[in-house]
Tab-separated table of C-alpha atoms in Angstrom:
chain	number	residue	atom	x	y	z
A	1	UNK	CA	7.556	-8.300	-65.686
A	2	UNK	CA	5.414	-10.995	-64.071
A	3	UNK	CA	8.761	-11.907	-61.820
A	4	UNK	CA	8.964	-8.395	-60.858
A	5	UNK	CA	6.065	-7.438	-59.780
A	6	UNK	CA	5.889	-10.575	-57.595
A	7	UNK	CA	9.717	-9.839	-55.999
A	8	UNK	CA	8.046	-6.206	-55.280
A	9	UNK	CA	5.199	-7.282	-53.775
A	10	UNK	CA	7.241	-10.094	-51.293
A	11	UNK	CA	9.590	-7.052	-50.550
A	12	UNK	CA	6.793	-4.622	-49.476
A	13	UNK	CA	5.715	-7.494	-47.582
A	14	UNK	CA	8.804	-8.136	-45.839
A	15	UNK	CA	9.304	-4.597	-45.059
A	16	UNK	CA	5.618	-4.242	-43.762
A	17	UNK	CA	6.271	-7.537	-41.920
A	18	UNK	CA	9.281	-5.793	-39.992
A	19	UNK	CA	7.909	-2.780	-39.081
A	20	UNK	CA	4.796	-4.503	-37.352
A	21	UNK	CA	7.591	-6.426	-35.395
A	22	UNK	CA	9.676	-3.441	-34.863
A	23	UNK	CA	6.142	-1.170	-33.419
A	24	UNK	CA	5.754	-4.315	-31.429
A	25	UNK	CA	8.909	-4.595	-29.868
A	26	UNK	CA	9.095	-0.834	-29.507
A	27	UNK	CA	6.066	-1.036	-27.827
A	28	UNK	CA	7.000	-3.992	-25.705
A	29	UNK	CA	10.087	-2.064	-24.637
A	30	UNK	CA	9.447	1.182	-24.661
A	31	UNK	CA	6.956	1.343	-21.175
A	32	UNK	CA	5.656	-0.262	-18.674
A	33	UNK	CA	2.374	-2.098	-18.718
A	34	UNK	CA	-0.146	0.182	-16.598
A	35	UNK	CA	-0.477	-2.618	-13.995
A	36	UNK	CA	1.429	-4.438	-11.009
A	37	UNK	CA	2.347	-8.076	-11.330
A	38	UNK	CA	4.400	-10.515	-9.368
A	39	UNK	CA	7.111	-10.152	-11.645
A	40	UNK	CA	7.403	-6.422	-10.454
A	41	UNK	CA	7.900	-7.990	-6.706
A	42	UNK	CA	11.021	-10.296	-7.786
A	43	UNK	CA	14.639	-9.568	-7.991
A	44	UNK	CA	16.877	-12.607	-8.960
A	45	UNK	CA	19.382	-12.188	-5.682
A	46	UNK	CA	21.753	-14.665	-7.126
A	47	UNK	CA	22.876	-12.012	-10.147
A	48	UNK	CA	22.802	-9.228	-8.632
A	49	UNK	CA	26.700	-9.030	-8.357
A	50	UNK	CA	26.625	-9.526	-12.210
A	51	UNK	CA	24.626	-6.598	-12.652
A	52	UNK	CA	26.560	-4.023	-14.354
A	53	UNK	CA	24.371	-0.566	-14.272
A	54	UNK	CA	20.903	0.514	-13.253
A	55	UNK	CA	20.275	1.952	-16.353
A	56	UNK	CA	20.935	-1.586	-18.282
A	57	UNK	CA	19.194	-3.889	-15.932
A	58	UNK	CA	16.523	-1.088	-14.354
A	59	UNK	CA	17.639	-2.769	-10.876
A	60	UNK	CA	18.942	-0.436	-8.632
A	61	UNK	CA	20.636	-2.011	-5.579
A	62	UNK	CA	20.792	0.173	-2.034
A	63	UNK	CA	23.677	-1.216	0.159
A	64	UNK	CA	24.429	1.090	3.282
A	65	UNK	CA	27.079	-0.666	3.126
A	66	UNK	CA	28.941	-0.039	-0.337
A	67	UNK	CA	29.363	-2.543	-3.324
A	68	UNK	CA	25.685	-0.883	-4.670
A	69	UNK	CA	24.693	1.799	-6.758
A	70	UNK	CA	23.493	3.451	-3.512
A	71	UNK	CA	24.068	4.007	0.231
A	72	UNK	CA	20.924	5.053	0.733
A	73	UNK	CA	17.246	4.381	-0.357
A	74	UNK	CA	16.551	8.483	-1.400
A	75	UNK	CA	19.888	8.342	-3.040
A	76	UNK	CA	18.181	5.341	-5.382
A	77	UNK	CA	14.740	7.146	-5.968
A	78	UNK	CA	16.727	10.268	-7.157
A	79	UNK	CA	18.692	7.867	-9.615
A	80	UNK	CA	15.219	6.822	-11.419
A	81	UNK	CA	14.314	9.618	-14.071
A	82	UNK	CA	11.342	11.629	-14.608
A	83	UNK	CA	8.845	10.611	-16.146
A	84	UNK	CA	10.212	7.314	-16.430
A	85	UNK	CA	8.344	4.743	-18.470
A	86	UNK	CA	10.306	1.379	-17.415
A	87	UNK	CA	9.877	-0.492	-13.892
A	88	UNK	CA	12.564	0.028	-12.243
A	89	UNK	CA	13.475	-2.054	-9.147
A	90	UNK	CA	15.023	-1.143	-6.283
A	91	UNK	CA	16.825	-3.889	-4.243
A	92	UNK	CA	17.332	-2.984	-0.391
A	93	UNK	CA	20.012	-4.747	1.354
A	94	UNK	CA	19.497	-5.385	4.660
A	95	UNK	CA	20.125	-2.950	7.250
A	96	UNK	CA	18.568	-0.079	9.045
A	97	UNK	CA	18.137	2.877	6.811
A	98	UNK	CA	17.573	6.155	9.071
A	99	UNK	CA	15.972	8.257	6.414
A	100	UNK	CA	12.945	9.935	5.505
A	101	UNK	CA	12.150	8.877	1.970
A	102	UNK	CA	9.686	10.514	-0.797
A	103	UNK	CA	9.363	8.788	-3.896
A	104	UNK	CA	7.189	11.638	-6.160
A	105	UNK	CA	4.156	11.538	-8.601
A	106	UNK	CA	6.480	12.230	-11.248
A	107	UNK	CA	8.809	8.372	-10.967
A	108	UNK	CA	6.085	5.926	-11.643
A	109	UNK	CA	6.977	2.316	-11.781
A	110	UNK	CA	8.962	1.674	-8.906
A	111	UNK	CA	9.584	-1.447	-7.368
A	112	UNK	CA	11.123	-1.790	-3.405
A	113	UNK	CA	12.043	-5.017	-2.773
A	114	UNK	CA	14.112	-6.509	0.149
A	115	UNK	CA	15.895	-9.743	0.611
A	116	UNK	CA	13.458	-12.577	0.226
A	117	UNK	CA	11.098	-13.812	3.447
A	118	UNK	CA	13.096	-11.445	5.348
A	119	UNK	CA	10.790	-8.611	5.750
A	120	UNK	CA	12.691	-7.299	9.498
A	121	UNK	CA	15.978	-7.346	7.658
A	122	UNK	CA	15.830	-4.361	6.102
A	123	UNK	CA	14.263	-1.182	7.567
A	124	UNK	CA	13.486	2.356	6.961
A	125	UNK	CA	13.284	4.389	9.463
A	126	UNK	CA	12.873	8.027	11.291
A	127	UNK	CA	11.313	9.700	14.405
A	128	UNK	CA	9.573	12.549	12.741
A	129	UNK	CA	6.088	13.206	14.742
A	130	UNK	CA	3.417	15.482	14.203
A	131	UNK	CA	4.382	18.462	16.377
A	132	UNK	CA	7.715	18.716	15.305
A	133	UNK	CA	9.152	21.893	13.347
A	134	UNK	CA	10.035	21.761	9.796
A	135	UNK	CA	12.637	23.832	8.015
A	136	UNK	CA	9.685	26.882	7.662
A	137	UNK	CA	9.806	27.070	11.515
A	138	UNK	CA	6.045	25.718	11.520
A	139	UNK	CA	4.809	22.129	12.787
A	140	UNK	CA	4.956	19.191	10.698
A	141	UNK	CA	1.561	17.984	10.699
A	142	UNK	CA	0.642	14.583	10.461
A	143	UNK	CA	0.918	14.658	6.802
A	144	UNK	CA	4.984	15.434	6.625
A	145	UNK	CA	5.807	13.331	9.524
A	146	UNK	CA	6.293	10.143	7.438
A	147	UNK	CA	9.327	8.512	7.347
A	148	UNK	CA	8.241	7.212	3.637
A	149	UNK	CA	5.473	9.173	1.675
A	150	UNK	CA	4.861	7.525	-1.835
A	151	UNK	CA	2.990	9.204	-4.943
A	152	UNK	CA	4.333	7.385	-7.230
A	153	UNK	CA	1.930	5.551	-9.847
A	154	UNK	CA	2.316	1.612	-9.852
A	155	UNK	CA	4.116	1.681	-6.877
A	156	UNK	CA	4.813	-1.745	-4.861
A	157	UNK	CA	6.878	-2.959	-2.258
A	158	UNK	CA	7.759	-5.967	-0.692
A	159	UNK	CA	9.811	-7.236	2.080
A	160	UNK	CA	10.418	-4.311	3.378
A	161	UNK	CA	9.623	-2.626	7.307
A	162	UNK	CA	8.635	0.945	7.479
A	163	UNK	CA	8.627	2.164	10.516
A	164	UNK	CA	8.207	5.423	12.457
A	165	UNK	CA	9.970	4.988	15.813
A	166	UNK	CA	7.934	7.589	18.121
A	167	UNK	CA	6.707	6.463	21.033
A	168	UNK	CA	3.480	7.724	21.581
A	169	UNK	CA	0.348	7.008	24.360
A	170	UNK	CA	-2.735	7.571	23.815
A	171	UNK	CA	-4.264	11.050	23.831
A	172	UNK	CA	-0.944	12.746	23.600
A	173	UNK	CA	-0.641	15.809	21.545
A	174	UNK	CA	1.137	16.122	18.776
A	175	UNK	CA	2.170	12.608	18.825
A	176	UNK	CA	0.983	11.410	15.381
A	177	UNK	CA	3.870	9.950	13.775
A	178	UNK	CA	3.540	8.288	10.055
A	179	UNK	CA	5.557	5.677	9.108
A	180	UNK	CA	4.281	5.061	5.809
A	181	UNK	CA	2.122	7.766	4.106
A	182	UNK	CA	0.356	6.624	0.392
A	183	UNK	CA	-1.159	9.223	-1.986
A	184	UNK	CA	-0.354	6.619	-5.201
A	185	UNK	CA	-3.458	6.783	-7.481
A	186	UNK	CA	-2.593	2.785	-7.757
A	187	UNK	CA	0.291	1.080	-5.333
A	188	UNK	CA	0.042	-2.896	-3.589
A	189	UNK	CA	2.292	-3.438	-0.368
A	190	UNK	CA	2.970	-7.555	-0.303
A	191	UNK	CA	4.761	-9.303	2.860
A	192	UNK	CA	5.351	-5.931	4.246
A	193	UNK	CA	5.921	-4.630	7.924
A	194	UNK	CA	4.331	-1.057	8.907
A	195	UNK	CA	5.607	0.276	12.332
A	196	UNK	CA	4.543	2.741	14.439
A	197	UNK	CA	2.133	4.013	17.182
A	198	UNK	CA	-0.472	6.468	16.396
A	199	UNK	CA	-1.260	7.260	12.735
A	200	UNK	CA	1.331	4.348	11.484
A	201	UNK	CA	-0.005	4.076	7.836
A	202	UNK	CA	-1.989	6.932	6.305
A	203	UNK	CA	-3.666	5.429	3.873
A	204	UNK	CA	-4.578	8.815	2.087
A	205	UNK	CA	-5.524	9.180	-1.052
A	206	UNK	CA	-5.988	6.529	-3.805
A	207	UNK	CA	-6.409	3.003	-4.577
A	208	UNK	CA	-4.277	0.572	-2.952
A	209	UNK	CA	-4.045	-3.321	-2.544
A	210	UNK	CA	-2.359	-4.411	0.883
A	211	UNK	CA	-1.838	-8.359	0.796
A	212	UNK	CA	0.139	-10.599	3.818
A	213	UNK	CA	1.245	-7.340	5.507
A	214	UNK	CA	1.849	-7.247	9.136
A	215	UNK	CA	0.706	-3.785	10.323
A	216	UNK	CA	1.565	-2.308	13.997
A	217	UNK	CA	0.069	0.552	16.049
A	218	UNK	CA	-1.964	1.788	18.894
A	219	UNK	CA	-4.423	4.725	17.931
A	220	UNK	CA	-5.786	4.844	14.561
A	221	UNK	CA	-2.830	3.055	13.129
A	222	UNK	CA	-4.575	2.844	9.893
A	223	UNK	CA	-6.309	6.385	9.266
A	224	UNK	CA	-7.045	7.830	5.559
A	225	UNK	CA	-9.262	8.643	2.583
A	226	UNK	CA	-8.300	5.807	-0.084
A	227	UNK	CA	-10.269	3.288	-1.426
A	228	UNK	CA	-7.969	-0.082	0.057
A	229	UNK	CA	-8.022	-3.609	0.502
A	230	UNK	CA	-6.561	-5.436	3.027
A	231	UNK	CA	-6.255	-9.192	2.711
A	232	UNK	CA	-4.714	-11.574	4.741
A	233	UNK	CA	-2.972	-8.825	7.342
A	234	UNK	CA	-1.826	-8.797	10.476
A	235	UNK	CA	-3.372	-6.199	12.446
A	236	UNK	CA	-1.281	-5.797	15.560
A	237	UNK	CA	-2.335	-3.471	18.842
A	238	UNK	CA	0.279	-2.267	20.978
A	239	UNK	CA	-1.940	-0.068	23.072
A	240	UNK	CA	-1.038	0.153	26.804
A	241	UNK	CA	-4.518	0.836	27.462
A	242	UNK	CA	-6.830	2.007	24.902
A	243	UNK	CA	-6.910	2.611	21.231
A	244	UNK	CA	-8.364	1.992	17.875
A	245	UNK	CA	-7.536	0.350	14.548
A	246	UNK	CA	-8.629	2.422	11.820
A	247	UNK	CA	-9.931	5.498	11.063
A	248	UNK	CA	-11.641	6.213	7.734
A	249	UNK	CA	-11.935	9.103	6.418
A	250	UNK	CA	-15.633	9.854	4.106
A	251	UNK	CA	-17.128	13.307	3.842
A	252	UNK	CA	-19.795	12.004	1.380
A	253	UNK	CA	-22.084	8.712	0.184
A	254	UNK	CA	-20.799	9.703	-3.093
A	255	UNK	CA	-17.330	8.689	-2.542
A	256	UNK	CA	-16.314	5.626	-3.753
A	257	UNK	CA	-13.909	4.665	-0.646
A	258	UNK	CA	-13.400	2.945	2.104
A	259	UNK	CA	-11.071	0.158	3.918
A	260	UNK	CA	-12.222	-3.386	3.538
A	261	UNK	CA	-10.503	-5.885	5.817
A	262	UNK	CA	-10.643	-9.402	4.542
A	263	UNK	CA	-9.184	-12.694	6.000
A	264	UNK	CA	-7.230	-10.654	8.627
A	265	UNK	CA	-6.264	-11.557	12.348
A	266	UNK	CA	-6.369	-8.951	14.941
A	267	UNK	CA	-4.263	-9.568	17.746
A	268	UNK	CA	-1.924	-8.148	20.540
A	269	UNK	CA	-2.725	-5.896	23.640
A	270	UNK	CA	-5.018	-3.054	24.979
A	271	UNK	CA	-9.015	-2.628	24.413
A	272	UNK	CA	-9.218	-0.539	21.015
A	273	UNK	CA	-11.825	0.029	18.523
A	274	UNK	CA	-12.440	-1.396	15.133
A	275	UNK	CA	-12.962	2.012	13.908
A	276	UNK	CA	-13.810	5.685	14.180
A	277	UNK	CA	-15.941	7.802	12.038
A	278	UNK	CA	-12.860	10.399	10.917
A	279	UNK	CA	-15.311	11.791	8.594
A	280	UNK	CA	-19.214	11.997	8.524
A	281	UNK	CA	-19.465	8.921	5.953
A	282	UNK	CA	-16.418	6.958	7.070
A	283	UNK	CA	-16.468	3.409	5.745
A	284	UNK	CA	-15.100	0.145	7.143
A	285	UNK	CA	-16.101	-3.217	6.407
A	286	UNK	CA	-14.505	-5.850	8.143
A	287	UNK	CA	-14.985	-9.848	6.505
A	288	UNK	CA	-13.714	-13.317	7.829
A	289	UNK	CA	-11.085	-12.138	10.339
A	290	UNK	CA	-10.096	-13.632	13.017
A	291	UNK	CA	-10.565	-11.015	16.139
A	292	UNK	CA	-8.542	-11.653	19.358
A	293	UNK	CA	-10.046	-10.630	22.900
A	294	UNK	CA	-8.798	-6.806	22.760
A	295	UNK	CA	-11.854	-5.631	20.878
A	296	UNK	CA	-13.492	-2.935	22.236
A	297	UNK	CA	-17.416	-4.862	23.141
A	298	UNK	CA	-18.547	-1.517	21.245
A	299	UNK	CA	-16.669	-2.019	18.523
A	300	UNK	CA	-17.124	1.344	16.820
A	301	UNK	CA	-16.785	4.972	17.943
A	302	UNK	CA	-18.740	7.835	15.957
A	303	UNK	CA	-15.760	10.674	17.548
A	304	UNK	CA	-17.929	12.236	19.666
A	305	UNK	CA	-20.046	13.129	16.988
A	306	UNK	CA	-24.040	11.605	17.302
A	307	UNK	CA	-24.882	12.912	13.995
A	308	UNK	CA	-22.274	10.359	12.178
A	309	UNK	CA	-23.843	7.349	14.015
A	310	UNK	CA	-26.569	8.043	11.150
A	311	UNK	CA	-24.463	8.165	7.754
A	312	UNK	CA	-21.069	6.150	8.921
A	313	UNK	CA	-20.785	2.961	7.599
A	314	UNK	CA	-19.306	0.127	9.938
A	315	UNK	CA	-20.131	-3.340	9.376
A	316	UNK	CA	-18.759	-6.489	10.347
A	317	UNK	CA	-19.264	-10.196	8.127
A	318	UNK	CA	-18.706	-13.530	9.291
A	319	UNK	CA	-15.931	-12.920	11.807
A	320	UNK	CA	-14.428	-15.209	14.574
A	321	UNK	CA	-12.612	-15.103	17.859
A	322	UNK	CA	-13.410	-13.280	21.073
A	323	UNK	CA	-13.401	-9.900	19.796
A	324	UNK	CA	-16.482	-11.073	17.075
A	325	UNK	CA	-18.923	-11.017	19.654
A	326	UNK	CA	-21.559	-8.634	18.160
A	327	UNK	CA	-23.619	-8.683	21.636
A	328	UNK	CA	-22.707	-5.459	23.081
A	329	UNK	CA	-21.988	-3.523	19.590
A	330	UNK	CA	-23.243	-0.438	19.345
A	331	UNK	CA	-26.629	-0.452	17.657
A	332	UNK	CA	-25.510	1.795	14.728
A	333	UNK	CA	-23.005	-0.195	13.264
A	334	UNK	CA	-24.089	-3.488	10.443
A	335	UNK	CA	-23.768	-7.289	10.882
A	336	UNK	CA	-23.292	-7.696	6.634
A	337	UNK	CA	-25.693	-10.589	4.953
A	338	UNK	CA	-23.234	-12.036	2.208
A	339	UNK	CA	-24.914	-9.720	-0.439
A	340	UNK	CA	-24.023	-6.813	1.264
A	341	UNK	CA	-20.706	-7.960	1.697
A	342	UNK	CA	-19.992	-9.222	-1.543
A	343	UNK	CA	-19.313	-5.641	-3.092
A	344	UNK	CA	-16.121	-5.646	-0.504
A	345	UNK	CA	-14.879	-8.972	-0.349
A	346	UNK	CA	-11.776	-9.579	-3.395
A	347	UNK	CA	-10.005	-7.123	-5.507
A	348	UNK	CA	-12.987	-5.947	-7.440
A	349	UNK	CA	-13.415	-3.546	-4.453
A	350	UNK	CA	-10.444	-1.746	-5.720
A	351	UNK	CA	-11.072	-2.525	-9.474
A	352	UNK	CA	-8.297	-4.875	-9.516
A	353	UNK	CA	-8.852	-6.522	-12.678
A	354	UNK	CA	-7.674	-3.081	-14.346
A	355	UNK	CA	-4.451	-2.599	-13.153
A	356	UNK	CA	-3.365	-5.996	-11.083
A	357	UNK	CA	-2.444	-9.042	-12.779
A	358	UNK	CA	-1.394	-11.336	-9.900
């Protein structure tokens, strides 16, 4: 009886023992973690010809060419299901991809990735612009004139150009033309190129991380109401004349938002702005970047609008290079101590230790 009871016991352990590993595998398998790592950025290149389907490997390879699972980059998003709870990866090959591309709220998890440290190689591109008429007859708007809009959760990309191929000058009508537009609650851009002239990256709505991207416009080519980091970035002017950088988008102190730009370089051609005040509290802090000659001596516009001068928030921390000279700022905007800067100056602006593990 003694033997018994012992064999019972070791078998109800056993059993116990595998379920825990089963949950735990289950588990492991069975979703995503709720966070972006490097590992979501990688694709091993030399297997992907070994690769048999994107529902065993969750890579999904684009090749406008043939040989993939896809000719086209929509034609890959549409592959991912709803509601999917798995990273999947999509490999671009390169090429130029004419397309408008919308990857919705309801495929979280998505990876785009292009061939490695070639970011130009493979591009997606349209010439959608503001004042253009959709299939209801009525304009666009600067909102649906982006040749990629992302809501996906999770979302990240990497070498990889978007690009919106308008042409536009300054003060044209009508001429705002997106060529990447983010409403992800959570989404991180590495070693990516943004192209475009006015409006190039709306930064809308969210929380986003944008690390060793090179980022192209002439008037207000980065323009939203997220909450974003920028580190390490390539800000590059195009403007003929006159233009402005970003424009950030606050309509109270409440709102935990704003663009922080740390460790960047600002270079290329024109006189344009740091910033305008898009909204009464707009918020843009600016921290160690390296600033060429095109800055505006003002720095800062409040829109036309005096009463903003009071509640917008535009400061500027330990910057270099001709455009850092603070002499002929306007009065309004903030030359940060380091404790005022702190609060903007790594990933805890964004709360990156909750959902980035890099």
């Amino acid at each position: 009886m003694l033997m018994m009871g012992l064999l019972s016991s070791r078998v109800v352990f056993f059993l116990f023992l595998v379920f825990v590993i089963w949950v735990q595998v289950d588990f492991a398998e069975g979703s995503a973690g709720n966070y972006i790592s490097w590992e979501d950025l990688r694709v091993n290149e030399q297997m992907l010809s070994f690769e048999k389907s994107h529902n065993e490997v969750r890579i999904i390879v684009v090749n406008q060419n043939g040989g993939g699972h896809s000719k086209t980059v929509q034609g890959a998003v549409d592959m991912v299901p709803n509601n999917n709870k798995h990273r999947v990866k999509i490999y671009i090959y390169p090429g130029i991809y004419r397309e408008k591309v919308y990857v919705p709220a309801s495929k979280p998890y998505i990876s785009f990735v292009g061939k490695r440290n070639q970011t130009a190689s493979a591009v997606i591109t349209w010439n959608s612009k503001s004042s253009d008429k959709g299939a209801n007859g009525q304009a666009l708007g600067t909102y649906d004139s982006a040749t990629v809009g992302v809501d996906s959760d999770y979302f990240c990309a990497t070498e990889v150009t978007f690009e919106n191929s308008v042409i536009a000058s300054a003060g044209g009508k009508g001429m705002q033309a997106v060529a990447l537009r983010v409403n992800s609650p959570r989404a991180m851009f590495y070693r990516v190129r943004i192209k475009g002239a006015q409006d190039t990256l709306l930064d809308n709505t969210g929380t986003h991380y944008f690390l060793k991207c090179r980022i192209i416009g002439k008037v207000d080519f980065i323009c939203g109401s997220a909450k974003s980091l920028y580190e390490n970035c390539r800000l590059q002017s195009v403007a003929e004349n006159y233009g402005a950088i970003a424009a950030h988008h606050r309509n109270s102190p409440k709102e935990e938002t704003g663009f922080s730009f740390v460790g960047c370089s600002i270079r290329g051609t024109g006189s344009v702005y740091l910033g305008r005040a898009w909204g009464n509290y707009s918020r843009i802090i600016y921290s160690k970047c390296n600033m060429d000659g095109i800055i505006n001596p003002e720095g800062w516009s409040e829109w036309n609008r005096p009463d903003r001068k009071k509640t917008a928030v535009f400061a500027e921390y330990e910057c270099k290079g001709k455009g850092a000279d603070r002499r002929y700022r306007v009065p309004w905007s903030k030359s940060f101590c380091y404790e005022e800067a702190r609060p903007f100056l790594d990933k805890s602006f964004i709360d990156g230790e909750q959902w980035l593990r890099l």
